[in-house]
PDB file of C-alpha atoms in Angstrom:
ATOM      1  CA  ARG A1317      15.008  12.272  -9.001  1.00 40.00           C
ATOM      2  CA  PRO A1318      12.360  12.365 -11.753  1.00 42.00           C
ATOM      3  CA  ARG A1319      13.412  11.743 -15.351  1.00 44.00           C
ATOM      4  CA  SER A1320      11.606  12.245 -18.640  1.00 42.00           C
ATOM      5  CA  ALA A1321       9.813   9.235 -20.091  1.00 46.00           C
ATOM      6  CA  ARG A1322      12.183   6.787 -21.761  1.00 47.00           C
ATOM      7  CA  SER A1323       9.388   5.111 -23.708  1.00 48.00           C
ATOM      8  CA  LEU A1324       5.999   5.854 -25.161  1.00 47.00           C
ATOM      9  CA  ARG A1325       4.471   2.479 -24.464  1.00 58.00           C
ATOM     10  CA  MET A1326       0.724   2.143 -24.537  1.00 70.00           C
ATOM     11  CA  ALA A1327      -1.071   0.445 -21.706  1.00 92.00           C
ATOM     12  CA  LYS A1328      -4.641  -0.154 -20.617  1.00 97.00           C
ATOM     13  CA  VAL A1329      -6.676   0.456 -17.495  1.00 98.00           C
ATOM     14  CA  HIS A1330      -6.964  -2.920 -15.780  1.00 97.00           C
ATOM     15  CA  SER A1331      -9.106  -1.805 -12.824  1.00 98.00           C
ATOM     16  CA  ILE A1332     -10.318   1.302 -10.973  1.00 98.00           C
ATOM     17  CA  HIS A1333     -10.603   1.595  -7.190  1.00 98.00           C
ATOM     18  CA  VAL A1334     -12.105   4.190  -4.855  1.00 97.00           C
ATOM     19  CA  SER A1335     -12.850   4.532  -1.155  1.00 96.00           C
ATOM     20  CA  ASP A1336     -15.415   6.712   0.610  1.00 94.00           C
ATOM     21  CA  ALA A1337     -13.087   7.801   3.412  1.00 90.00           C
ATOM     22  CA  SER A1338      -9.867   7.206   5.298  1.00 88.00           C
ATOM     23  CA  MET A1339      -9.634   3.678   6.750  1.00 86.00           C
ATOM     24  CA  ARG A1340     -12.645   2.528   4.689  1.00 90.00           C
ATOM     25  CA  PRO A1341     -12.250  -0.440   2.285  1.00 92.00           C
ATOM     26  CA  MET A1342     -11.463   0.193  -1.362  1.00 95.00           C
ATOM     27  CA  ARG A1343     -14.078  -0.926  -3.861  1.00 95.00           C
ATOM     28  CA  SER A1344     -13.579  -1.791  -7.508  1.00 97.00           C
ATOM     29  CA  ILE A1345     -15.684   0.013 -10.131  1.00 97.00           C
ATOM     30  CA  GLU A1346     -15.983  -0.353 -13.905  1.00 97.00           C
ATOM     31  CA  SER A1347     -15.892   3.368 -14.662  1.00 98.00           C
ATOM     32  CA  ALA A1348     -15.180   6.616 -12.863  1.00 97.00           C
ATOM     33  CA  ARG A1349     -15.511  10.329 -13.500  1.00 98.00           C
ATOM     34  CA  LEU A1350     -12.295  12.257 -13.049  1.00 98.00           C
ATOM     35  CA  ILE A1351     -12.738  15.846 -11.883  1.00 98.00           C
ATOM     36  CA  GLU A1352     -10.137  18.370 -12.987  1.00 98.00           C
ATOM     37  CA  GLY A1353      -8.046  19.669 -10.099  1.00 96.00           C
ATOM     38  CA  LYS A1354      -9.927  17.566  -7.558  1.00 96.00           C
ATOM     39  CA  GLY A1355      -9.896  13.780  -7.890  1.00 97.00           C
ATOM     40  CA  ILE A1356     -12.169  10.856  -8.722  1.00 97.00           C
ATOM     41  CA  GLU A1357     -15.839  11.525  -8.088  1.00 97.00           C
ATOM     42  CA  GLY A1358     -16.783   9.833  -4.796  1.00 95.00           C
ATOM     43  CA  ASP A1359     -13.207   9.025  -3.768  1.00 97.00           C
ATOM     44  CA  ARG A1360     -11.894  10.112  -0.370  1.00 95.00           C
ATOM     45  CA  TYR A1361      -9.375  12.585  -1.790  1.00 95.00           C
ATOM     46  CA  ALA A1362     -12.000  14.290  -3.944  1.00 95.00           C
ATOM     47  CA  THR A1363     -14.351  14.679  -0.968  1.00 94.00           C
ATOM     48  CA  GLY A1364     -11.657  15.728   1.515  1.00 91.00           C
ATOM     49  CA  GLU A1365     -11.949  12.508   3.556  1.00 91.00           C
ATOM     50  CA  GLY A1366      -8.568  10.981   2.681  1.00 92.00           C
ATOM     51  CA  THR A1367      -5.949  10.155   5.301  1.00 90.00           C
ATOM     52  CA  TYR A1368      -3.386  12.658   4.040  1.00 91.00           C
ATOM     53  CA  VAL A1369      -5.554  15.593   2.925  1.00 89.00           C
ATOM     54  CA  ALA A1370      -3.818  17.729   5.570  1.00 88.00           C
ATOM     55  CA  PHE A1371      -0.756  17.768   3.314  1.00 86.00           C
ATOM     56  CA  GLN A1372      -1.887  19.666   0.248  1.00 86.00           C
ATOM     57  CA  GLU A1373      -0.252  18.719  -3.032  1.00 93.00           C
ATOM     58  CA  PRO A1374      -1.648  18.230  -6.553  1.00 94.00           C
ATOM     59  CA  GLY A1375      -0.555  14.583  -6.722  1.00 94.00           C
ATOM     60  CA  ARG A1376      -3.096  13.577  -4.083  1.00 94.00           C
ATOM     61  CA  GLN A1377      -5.824  13.711  -6.715  1.00 97.00           C
ATOM     62  CA  LEU A1378      -5.122  10.352  -8.392  1.00 97.00           C
ATOM     63  CA  THR A1379      -2.757   7.401  -7.995  1.00 98.00           C
ATOM     64  CA  ILE A1380      -1.689   4.956 -10.710  1.00 98.00           C
ATOM     65  CA  ILE A1381       0.119   1.623 -10.289  1.00 98.00           C
ATOM     66  CA  SER A1382       1.486  -1.068 -12.611  1.00 97.00           C
ATOM     67  CA  LYS A1383      -0.353  -4.380 -12.325  1.00 97.00           C
ATOM     68  CA  GLU A1384       2.537  -6.551 -13.496  1.00 96.00           C
ATOM     69  CA  SER A1385       5.233  -4.891 -11.383  1.00 96.00           C
ATOM     70  CA  ALA A1386       3.155  -4.815  -8.206  1.00 96.00           C
ATOM     71  CA  GLU A1387       1.996  -8.416  -8.550  1.00 96.00           C
ATOM     72  CA  ALA A1388       5.555  -9.654  -9.077  1.00 95.00           C
ATOM     73  CA  HIS A1389       6.721  -8.081  -5.807  1.00 95.00           C
ATOM     74  CA  LEU A1390       3.600  -8.933  -3.805  1.00 95.00           C
ATOM     75  CA  ALA A1391       4.052 -12.648  -4.437  1.00 90.00           C
ATOM     76  CA  GLY A1392       6.500 -13.054  -1.553  1.00 87.00           C
ATOM     77  CA  VAL A1393       4.488 -11.073   1.013  1.00 90.00           C
ATOM     78  CA  ALA A1394       1.766 -12.375   3.370  1.00 87.00           C
ATOM     79  CA  ARG A1395       1.939 -15.871   1.849  1.00 84.00           C
ATOM     80  CA  GLY A1396       0.994 -14.428  -1.528  1.00 85.00           C
ATOM     81  CA  GLN A1397      -2.515 -13.520  -0.362  1.00 91.00           C
ATOM     82  CA  LEU A1398      -2.389  -9.807  -1.198  1.00 94.00           C
ATOM     83  CA  THR A1399      -3.586  -8.292  -4.454  1.00 94.00           C
ATOM     84  CA  VAL A1400      -2.777  -4.985  -6.116  1.00 96.00           C
ATOM     85  CA  GLY A1401      -6.047  -3.685  -4.677  1.00 94.00           C
ATOM     86  CA  ASN A1402      -4.587  -3.991  -1.173  1.00 95.00           C
ATOM     87  CA  LEU A1403      -2.157  -1.180  -2.017  1.00 96.00           C
ATOM     88  CA  ARG A1404      -5.091   1.288  -2.170  1.00 96.00           C
ATOM     89  CA  ARG A1405      -4.210   2.917  -5.497  1.00 97.00           C
ATOM     90  CA  ASN A1406      -6.921   4.317  -7.767  1.00 98.00           C
ATOM     91  CA  VAL A1407      -5.991   3.150 -11.251  1.00 98.00           C
ATOM     92  CA  VAL A1408      -4.257  -0.151 -11.995  1.00 98.00           C
ATOM     93  CA  VAL A1409      -2.703  -0.279 -15.480  1.00 98.00           C
ATOM     94  CA  SER A1410      -1.408  -3.266 -17.427  1.00 97.00           C
ATOM     95  CA  GLY A1411       1.246  -3.046 -20.107  1.00 95.00           C
ATOM     96  CA  MET A1412       3.239  -0.324 -18.342  1.00 95.00           C
ATOM     97  CA  SER A1413       5.875  -1.191 -15.729  1.00 95.00           C
ATOM     98  CA  ALA A1414       6.688   0.573 -12.482  1.00 96.00           C
ATOM     99  CA  ARG A1415       9.859   1.884 -14.183  1.00 95.00           C
ATOM    100  CA  ASP A1416       7.753   3.285 -17.042  1.00 95.00           C
ATOM    101  CA  LEU A1417       5.578   5.116 -14.534  1.00 96.00           C
ATOM    102  CA  GLU A1418       8.595   6.449 -12.673  1.00 96.00           C
ATOM    103  CA  ASP A1419      10.115   7.665 -15.922  1.00 95.00           C
ATOM    104  CA  ALA A1420       6.849   9.493 -16.618  1.00 96.00           C
ATOM    105  CA  ILE A1421       7.304  11.801 -13.600  1.00 97.00           C
ATOM    106  CA  GLY A1422       6.986  15.328 -14.978  1.00 97.00           C
ATOM    107  CA  CYS A1423       5.057  14.053 -18.000  1.00 96.00           C
ATOM    108  CA  VAL A1424       1.385  14.003 -18.917  1.00 97.00           C
ATOM    109  CA  LEU A1425      -0.456  10.687 -19.210  1.00 97.00           C
ATOM    110  CA  MET A1426      -3.504  10.398 -21.432  1.00 96.00           C
ATOM    111  CA  LEU A1427      -6.159   8.155 -19.898  1.00 97.00           C
ATOM    112  CA  GLY A1428      -8.886   7.144 -22.302  1.00 96.00           C
ATOM    113  CA  ASP A1429     -10.309   9.671 -24.739  1.00 93.00           C
ATOM    114  CA  ALA A1430     -10.625  12.709 -22.507  1.00 94.00           C
ATOM    115  CA  CYS A1431      -8.601  12.492 -19.304  1.00 98.00           C
ATOM    116  CA  ARG A1432      -5.097  13.900 -18.881  1.00 98.00           C
ATOM    117  CA  VAL A1433      -3.008  13.732 -15.704  1.00 98.00           C
ATOM    118  CA  ARG A1434       0.399  15.120 -14.714  1.00 98.00           C
ATOM    119  CA  VAL A1435       2.672  12.660 -12.872  1.00 98.00           C
ATOM    120  CA  HIS A1436       4.321  14.415  -9.912  1.00 98.00           C
ATOM    121  CA  ARG A1437       6.091  11.806  -7.787  1.00 97.00           C
ATOM    122  CA  LEU A1438       6.467   8.224  -6.647  1.00 97.00           C
ATOM    123  CA  CYS A1439       3.651   7.068  -4.370  1.00 97.00           C
ATOM    124  CA  VAL A1440       5.861   5.251  -1.873  1.00 96.00           C
ATOM    125  CA  PRO A1441       4.113   2.755   0.446  1.00 96.00           C
ATOM    126  CA  CYS A1442       3.447   3.560   4.103  1.00 93.00           C
ATOM    127  CA  LEU A1443       3.618   1.645   7.370  1.00 93.00           C
ATOM    128  CA  TYR A1444      -0.090   2.336   7.918  1.00 93.00           C
ATOM    129  CA  ASN A1445      -1.056   0.146   4.960  1.00 94.00           C
ATOM    130  CA  GLU A1446       1.453  -2.539   5.927  1.00 94.00           C
ATOM    131  CA  LYS A1447      -0.117  -2.775   9.387  1.00 94.00           C
ATOM    132  CA  LEU A1448      -3.636  -2.543   7.955  1.00 92.00           C
ATOM    133  CA  ASN A1449      -2.952  -5.574   5.747  1.00 93.00           C
ATOM    134  CA  GLN A1450      -1.083  -7.372   8.550  1.00 92.00           C
ATOM    135  CA  ALA A1451       1.723  -7.947   6.067  1.00 94.00           C
ATOM    136  CA  PRO A1452       5.193  -7.490   7.594  1.00 94.00           C
ATOM    137  CA  GLY A1453       7.718  -6.476   4.939  1.00 94.00           C
ATOM    138  CA  LEU A1454       5.123  -5.010   2.555  1.00 96.00           C
ATOM    139  CA  MET A1455       6.777  -1.571   2.419  1.00 95.00           C
ATOM    140  CA  GLU A1456      10.188  -2.982   1.516  1.00 95.00           C
ATOM    141  CA  ALA A1457       8.757  -5.467  -0.991  1.00 95.00           C
ATOM    142  CA  VAL A1458       6.886  -2.908  -3.113  1.00 96.00           C
ATOM    143  CA  TRP A1459       8.904   0.232  -2.358  1.00 96.00           C
ATOM    144  CA  SER A1460       9.699   1.002  -6.013  1.00 94.00           C
ATOM    145  CA  GLU A1461       6.558  -0.609  -7.416  1.00 96.00           C
ATOM    146  CA  ALA A1462       3.827   1.192  -5.441  1.00 97.00           C
ATOM    147  CA  GLY A1463       2.859   3.600  -8.211  1.00 97.00           C
ATOM    148  CA  VAL A1464       2.812   7.337  -8.806  1.00 98.00           C
ATOM    149  CA  ASN A1465       0.849  10.389  -7.653  1.00 98.00           C
ATOM    150  CA  CYS A1466      -0.918  12.452 -10.287  1.00 98.00           C
ATOM    151  CA  GLU A1467      -2.747  15.730 -10.778  1.00 98.00           C
ATOM    152  CA  ILE A1468      -5.862  15.722 -12.963  1.00 98.00           C
ATOM    153  CA  LEU A1469      -5.406  18.302 -15.733  1.00 98.00           C
ATOM    154  CA  ALA A1470      -8.484  17.337 -17.749  1.00 98.00           C
ATOM    155  CA  GLY A1471     -11.375  15.328 -16.360  1.00 97.00           C
ATOM    156  CA  GLY A1472     -13.931  13.062 -17.946  1.00 97.00           C
ATOM    157  CA  LEU A1473     -15.128   9.486 -17.914  1.00 98.00           C
ATOM    158  CA  LEU A1474     -12.524   6.758 -17.431  1.00 98.00           C
ATOM    159  CA  LYS A1475     -13.398   3.113 -18.020  1.00 98.00           C
ATOM    160  CA  VAL A1476     -11.721  -0.251 -17.501  1.00 98.00           C
ATOM    161  CA  GLY A1477     -10.034  -1.132 -20.789  1.00 97.00           C
ATOM    162  CA  ASP A1478      -9.247   2.479 -21.762  1.00 97.00           C
ATOM    163  CA  VAL A1479      -5.848   3.145 -23.309  1.00 96.00           C
ATOM    164  CA  VAL A1480      -3.124   4.809 -21.206  1.00 96.00           C
ATOM    165  CA  LYS A1481      -0.128   6.465 -22.868  1.00 94.00           C
ATOM    166  CA  VAL A1482       2.475   9.158 -22.327  1.00 94.00           C
ATOM    167  CA  GLU A1483       1.748  12.390 -24.182  1.00 94.00           C
ATOM    168  CA  PHE A1484       4.607  13.053 -26.583  1.00 92.00           C
ATOM    169  CA  GLY A1485       6.793  16.029 -25.623  1.00 93.00           C
ATOM    170  CA  SER A1486       4.922  16.657 -22.371  1.00 95.00           C
ATOM    171  CA  PHE A1487       7.868  16.427 -19.955  1.00 96.00           C
ATOM    172  CA  ASP A1488       8.264  19.609 -17.913  1.00 96.00           C
ATOM    173  CA  ALA A1489      10.599  19.486 -14.910  1.00 96.00           C
ATOM    174  CA  SER A1490       9.307  22.819 -13.611  1.00 96.00           C
ATOM    175  CA  SER A1491       5.780  21.383 -13.298  1.00 95.00           C
ATOM    176  CA  ILE A1492       6.762  18.747 -10.736  1.00 96.00           C
ATOM    177  CA  ASP A1493       5.282  19.477  -7.307  1.00 96.00           C
ATOM    178  CA  ASP A1494       5.691  16.827  -4.617  1.00 95.00           C
ATOM    179  CA  GLY A1495       4.440  19.032  -1.789  1.00 93.00           C
ATOM    180  CA  GLY A1496       7.926  19.702  -0.444  1.00 93.00           C
ATOM    181  CA  LYS A1497       8.752  16.125   0.550  1.00 93.00           C
ATOM    182  CA  LYS A1498      12.086  15.535   2.279  1.00 93.00           C
ATOM    183  CA  ALA A1499      14.684  13.420   0.483  1.00 94.00           C
ATOM    184  CA  ALA A1500      14.339  10.795   3.251  1.00 95.00           C
ATOM    185  CA  PHE A1501      10.684  10.361   2.299  1.00 95.00           C
ATOM    186  CA  TYR A1502      11.756   8.620  -0.929  1.00 96.00           C
ATOM    187  CA  LYS A1503      14.467   6.545   0.740  1.00 95.00           C
ATOM    188  CA  ARG A1504      13.797   2.865   1.351  1.00 94.00           C
ATOM    189  CA  PRO A1505      13.160   2.418   5.135  1.00 93.00           C
ATOM    190  CA  SER A1506      15.910  -0.179   5.508  1.00 94.00           C
ATOM    191  CA  LEU A1507      18.420   2.408   4.246  1.00 95.00           C
ATOM    192  CA  ARG A1508      17.311   5.378   6.363  1.00 94.00           C
ATOM    193  CA  THR A1509      19.378   6.671   9.247  1.00 95.00           C
ATOM    194  CA  GLU A1510      17.860   7.206  12.684  1.00 93.00           C
ATOM    195  CA  ASP A1511      17.952  10.978  12.114  1.00 93.00           C
ATOM    196  CA  GLU A1512      16.026  10.509   8.881  1.00 92.00           C
ATOM    197  CA  PHE A1513      13.398   8.413  10.670  1.00 91.00           C
ATOM    198  CA  VAL A1514      13.042  11.108  13.323  1.00 89.00           C
ATOM    199  CA  SER A1515      12.705  13.844  10.700  1.00 90.00           C
ATOM    200  CA  LEU A1516       9.725  12.034   9.174  1.00 89.00           C
ATOM    201  CA  ARG A1517       7.917  11.294  12.450  1.00 85.00           C
ATOM    202  CA  THR A1518       6.886  14.802  13.434  1.00 78.00           C
ATOM    203  CA  LEU A1519       3.215  15.607  12.848  1.00 79.00           C
ATOM    204  CA  PRO A1520       1.998  19.226  13.103  1.00 76.00           C
ATOM    205  CA  MET A1521      -0.849  18.233  15.430  1.00 73.00           C
ATOM    206  CA  GLY A1522      -2.551  21.631  15.362  1.00 75.00           C
ATOM    207  CA  LYS A1523      -2.915  21.568  11.586  1.00 80.00           C
ATOM    208  CA  PRO A1524      -6.427  20.807  10.256  1.00 80.00           C
ATOM    209  CA  GLY A1525      -6.734  17.203   9.147  1.00 84.00           C
ATOM    210  CA  VAL A1526      -3.645  15.908  10.962  1.00 86.00           C
ATOM    211  CA  ALA A1527      -5.771  14.283  13.684  1.00 86.00           C
ATOM    212  CA  ARG A1528      -7.108  11.945  10.995  1.00 87.00           C
ATOM    213  CA  ILE A1529      -3.563  10.786  10.194  1.00 89.00           C
ATOM    214  CA  ALA A1530      -2.862  10.211  13.888  1.00 87.00           C
ATOM    215  CA  GLU A1531      -6.066   8.197  14.277  1.00 88.00           C
ATOM    216  CA  ALA A1532      -5.398   6.078  11.186  1.00 90.00           C
ATOM    217  CA  TYR A1533      -1.868   5.178  12.295  1.00 91.00           C
ATOM    218  CA  ALA A1534      -2.835   4.619  15.929  1.00 89.00           C
ATOM    219  CA  THR A1535      -5.778   2.408  14.959  1.00 91.00           C
ATOM    220  CA  VAL A1536      -3.593  -0.105  13.115  1.00 90.00           C
ATOM    221  CA  GLY A1537      -0.653   0.076  15.537  1.00 90.00           C
ATOM    222  CA  ALA A1538       1.655   2.092  13.282  1.00 89.00           C
ATOM    223  CA  ASN A1539       1.791   5.059  15.655  1.00 90.00           C
ATOM    224  CA  GLU A1540       5.585   4.959  16.006  1.00 86.00           C
ATOM    225  CA  ALA A1541       5.907   5.990  12.354  1.00 86.00           C
ATOM    226  CA  VAL A1542       4.314   9.372  13.111  1.00 88.00           C
ATOM    227  CA  GLY A1543       5.903   9.969  16.506  1.00 85.00           C
ATOM    228  CA  ILE A1544       2.941   9.011  18.707  1.00 87.00           C
ATOM    229  CA  ASP A1545       3.803   7.054  21.870  1.00 85.00           C
ATOM    230  CA  ASP A1546       1.817   4.001  22.950  1.00 87.00           C
ATOM    231  CA  ASP A1547      -0.143   5.798  25.684  1.00 87.00           C
ATOM    232  CA  ALA A1548      -1.284   8.512  23.286  1.00 80.00           C
ATOM    233  CA  ALA A1549      -2.105   5.894  20.665  1.00 81.00           C
ATOM    234  CA  HIS A1550      -4.231   3.982  23.186  1.00 85.00           C
ATOM    235  CA  ALA A1551      -6.139   7.177  24.025  1.00 86.00           C
ATOM    236  CA  ILE A1552      -6.709   7.864  20.318  1.00 80.00           C
ATOM    237  CA  ARG A1553      -7.959   4.304  19.709  1.00 80.00           C
ATOM    238  CA  THR A1554     -10.287   4.480  22.709  1.00 87.00           C
ATOM    239  CA  LYS A1555     -11.756   7.752  21.482  1.00 83.00           C
ATOM    240  CA  ALA A1556     -12.178   6.353  17.961  1.00 74.00           C
ATOM    241  CA  GLU A1557     -13.869   3.190  19.281  1.00 77.00           C
ATOM    242  CA  LEU A1558     -16.262   5.270  21.390  1.00 80.00           C
ATOM    243  CA  ARG A1559     -17.101   7.412  18.380  1.00 73.00           C
ATOM    244  CA  ALA A1560     -17.702   4.282  16.288  1.00 71.00           C
ATOM    245  CA  VAL A1561     -20.022   2.812  18.940  1.00 79.00           C
ATOM    246  CA  THR A1562     -21.917   6.101  19.209  1.00 84.00           C
ATOM    247  CA  SER A1563     -22.239   6.306  15.430  1.00 76.00           C
ATOM    248  CA  ALA A1564     -23.447   2.698  15.217  1.00 79.00           C
ATOM    249  CA  THR A1565     -26.004   3.321  17.992  1.00 86.00           C
ATOM    250  CA  LYS A1566     -27.345   6.385  16.185  1.00 83.00           C
ATOM    251  CA  ALA A1567     -27.533   4.400  12.946  1.00 82.00           C
ATOM    252  CA  ARG A1568     -29.520   1.623  14.663  1.00 87.00           C
ATOM    253  CA  ARG A1569     -31.889   4.186  16.134  1.00 88.00           C
ATOM    254  CA  ARG A1570     -32.423   5.744  12.720  1.00 89.00           C
ATOM    255  CA  GLU A1571     -33.176   2.343  11.249  1.00 90.00           C
ATOM    256  CA  ALA A1572     -35.578   1.589  14.110  1.00 90.00           C
ATOM    257  CA  TRP A1573     -37.419   4.870  13.503  1.00 91.00           C
ATOM    258  CA  LYS A1574     -37.626   4.089   9.790  1.00 90.00           C
ATOM    259  CA  ALA A1575     -39.048   0.651  10.552  1.00 91.00           C
ATOM    260  CA  GLN A1576     -41.648   2.166  12.889  1.00 91.00           C
ATOM    261  CA  LEU A1577     -42.644   4.765  10.285  1.00 92.00           C
ATOM    262  CA  ILE A1578     -43.065   2.012   7.694  1.00 94.00           C
ATOM    263  CA  LEU A1579     -45.208  -0.030  10.080  1.00 92.00           C
ATOM    264  CA  TRP A1580     -47.356   3.011  10.879  1.00 93.00           C
ATOM    265  CA  ALA A1581     -47.730   3.747   7.169  1.00 93.00           C
ATOM    266  CA  ILE A1582     -48.808   0.157   6.497  1.00 94.00           C
ATOM    267  CA  LEU A1583     -51.266   0.300   9.405  1.00 92.00           C
ATOM    268  CA  ILE A1584     -52.755   3.558   8.134  1.00 93.00           C
ATOM    269  CA  VAL A1585     -53.157   2.109   4.630  1.00 92.00           C
ATOM    270  CA  VAL A1586     -54.858  -0.996   6.053  1.00 92.00           C
ATOM    271  CA  VAL A1587     -57.191   1.045   8.275  1.00 92.00           C
ATOM    272  CA  LEU A1588     -58.106   3.363   5.386  1.00 91.00           C
ATOM    273  CA  GLY A1589     -58.705   0.346   3.174  1.00 88.00           C
ATOM    274  CA  VAL A1590     -60.999  -1.277   5.730  1.00 88.00           C
ATOM    275  CA  TYR A1591     -62.785   2.052   6.296  1.00 88.00           C
ATOM    276  CA  THR A1592     -63.345   2.488   2.549  1.00 89.00           C
ATOM    277  CA  ILE A1593     -64.737  -1.018   2.230  1.00 86.00           C
ATOM    278  CA  CYS A1594     -67.107  -0.433   5.163  1.00 83.00           C
ATOM    279  CA  VAL A1595     -68.332   2.911   3.781  1.00 81.00           C
ATOM    280  CA  ARG A1596     -69.021   1.373   0.396  1.00 80.00           C
ATOM    281  CA  ALA A1597     -70.816  -1.543   2.010  1.00 78.00           C
ATOM    282  CA  ILE A1598     -73.006   0.775   4.123  1.00 81.00           C
ATOM    283  CA  SER A1599     -73.802   2.928   1.083  1.00 79.00           C
ATOM    284  CA  SER A1600     -74.836   0.017  -1.107  1.00 74.00           C
ATOM    285  CA  PRO A1601     -78.603  -0.393  -1.800  1.00 74.00           C
ATOM    286  CA  GLY A1602     -78.717  -3.863  -0.311  1.00 65.00           C
ATOM    287  CA  PHE A1603     -77.241  -2.920   3.047  1.00 60.00           C
ATOM    288  CA  MET A1604     -79.585  -3.814   5.992  1.00 60.00           C
TER     289      MET A1604
END
């Protein structure tokens, strides 16, 4: 369970990452605006487009991970081709270990000059991301090094290179809110019992936003982790592929219309130009 911070080490923001929506690639940015009680401006959890927005909890607003700890455990996965960015966390810090971040659960971290976040829980890795990266063993390899979930208490501009440190005397056990996670949620998969696996597989399918989780897991072939059988997963993938094709077709049509409008605009400008030249020529004293 969470403990108070055992150190007050200072660290720095190594990189910042955001994604527009669930299943979309993460992109690295030099600075980001943190919005109090919401998330990073433009990130999927601030806009309500994240995979797990159906499960409301304050720690969904921002994730932080240790560069050194994650890199050390990623080295033996997928032939060493994965980077910390593949873990889809928002803020990568250097100079603070995964243990330091875990010890900061219940504490406030100061990010840069203005931003303050409350650390609520470990951000344990999921089978979805393991399948997405085609990296068998990823969950087990980085189980304790995958970062922490945070709530944004004070927003502002955060930049690469900004200092990160634990706010002295900020530990408050009563402030910790992990959204009611089961104990099995934090247990390494290789140590879970079958009953524990079953208890984590049930999705409340009628709940708003849960269909997005089902689609994400089914798309990458991780459907068994959320209790979706292969036939249902195939139906979900087919529906998602059809929607993607339809969306792409509409996008191409929009681009075609834009191109036609541009061509018509150019034609009109040319015609008007020729007309103007002709009128001036006809009106000149030397005409005819």
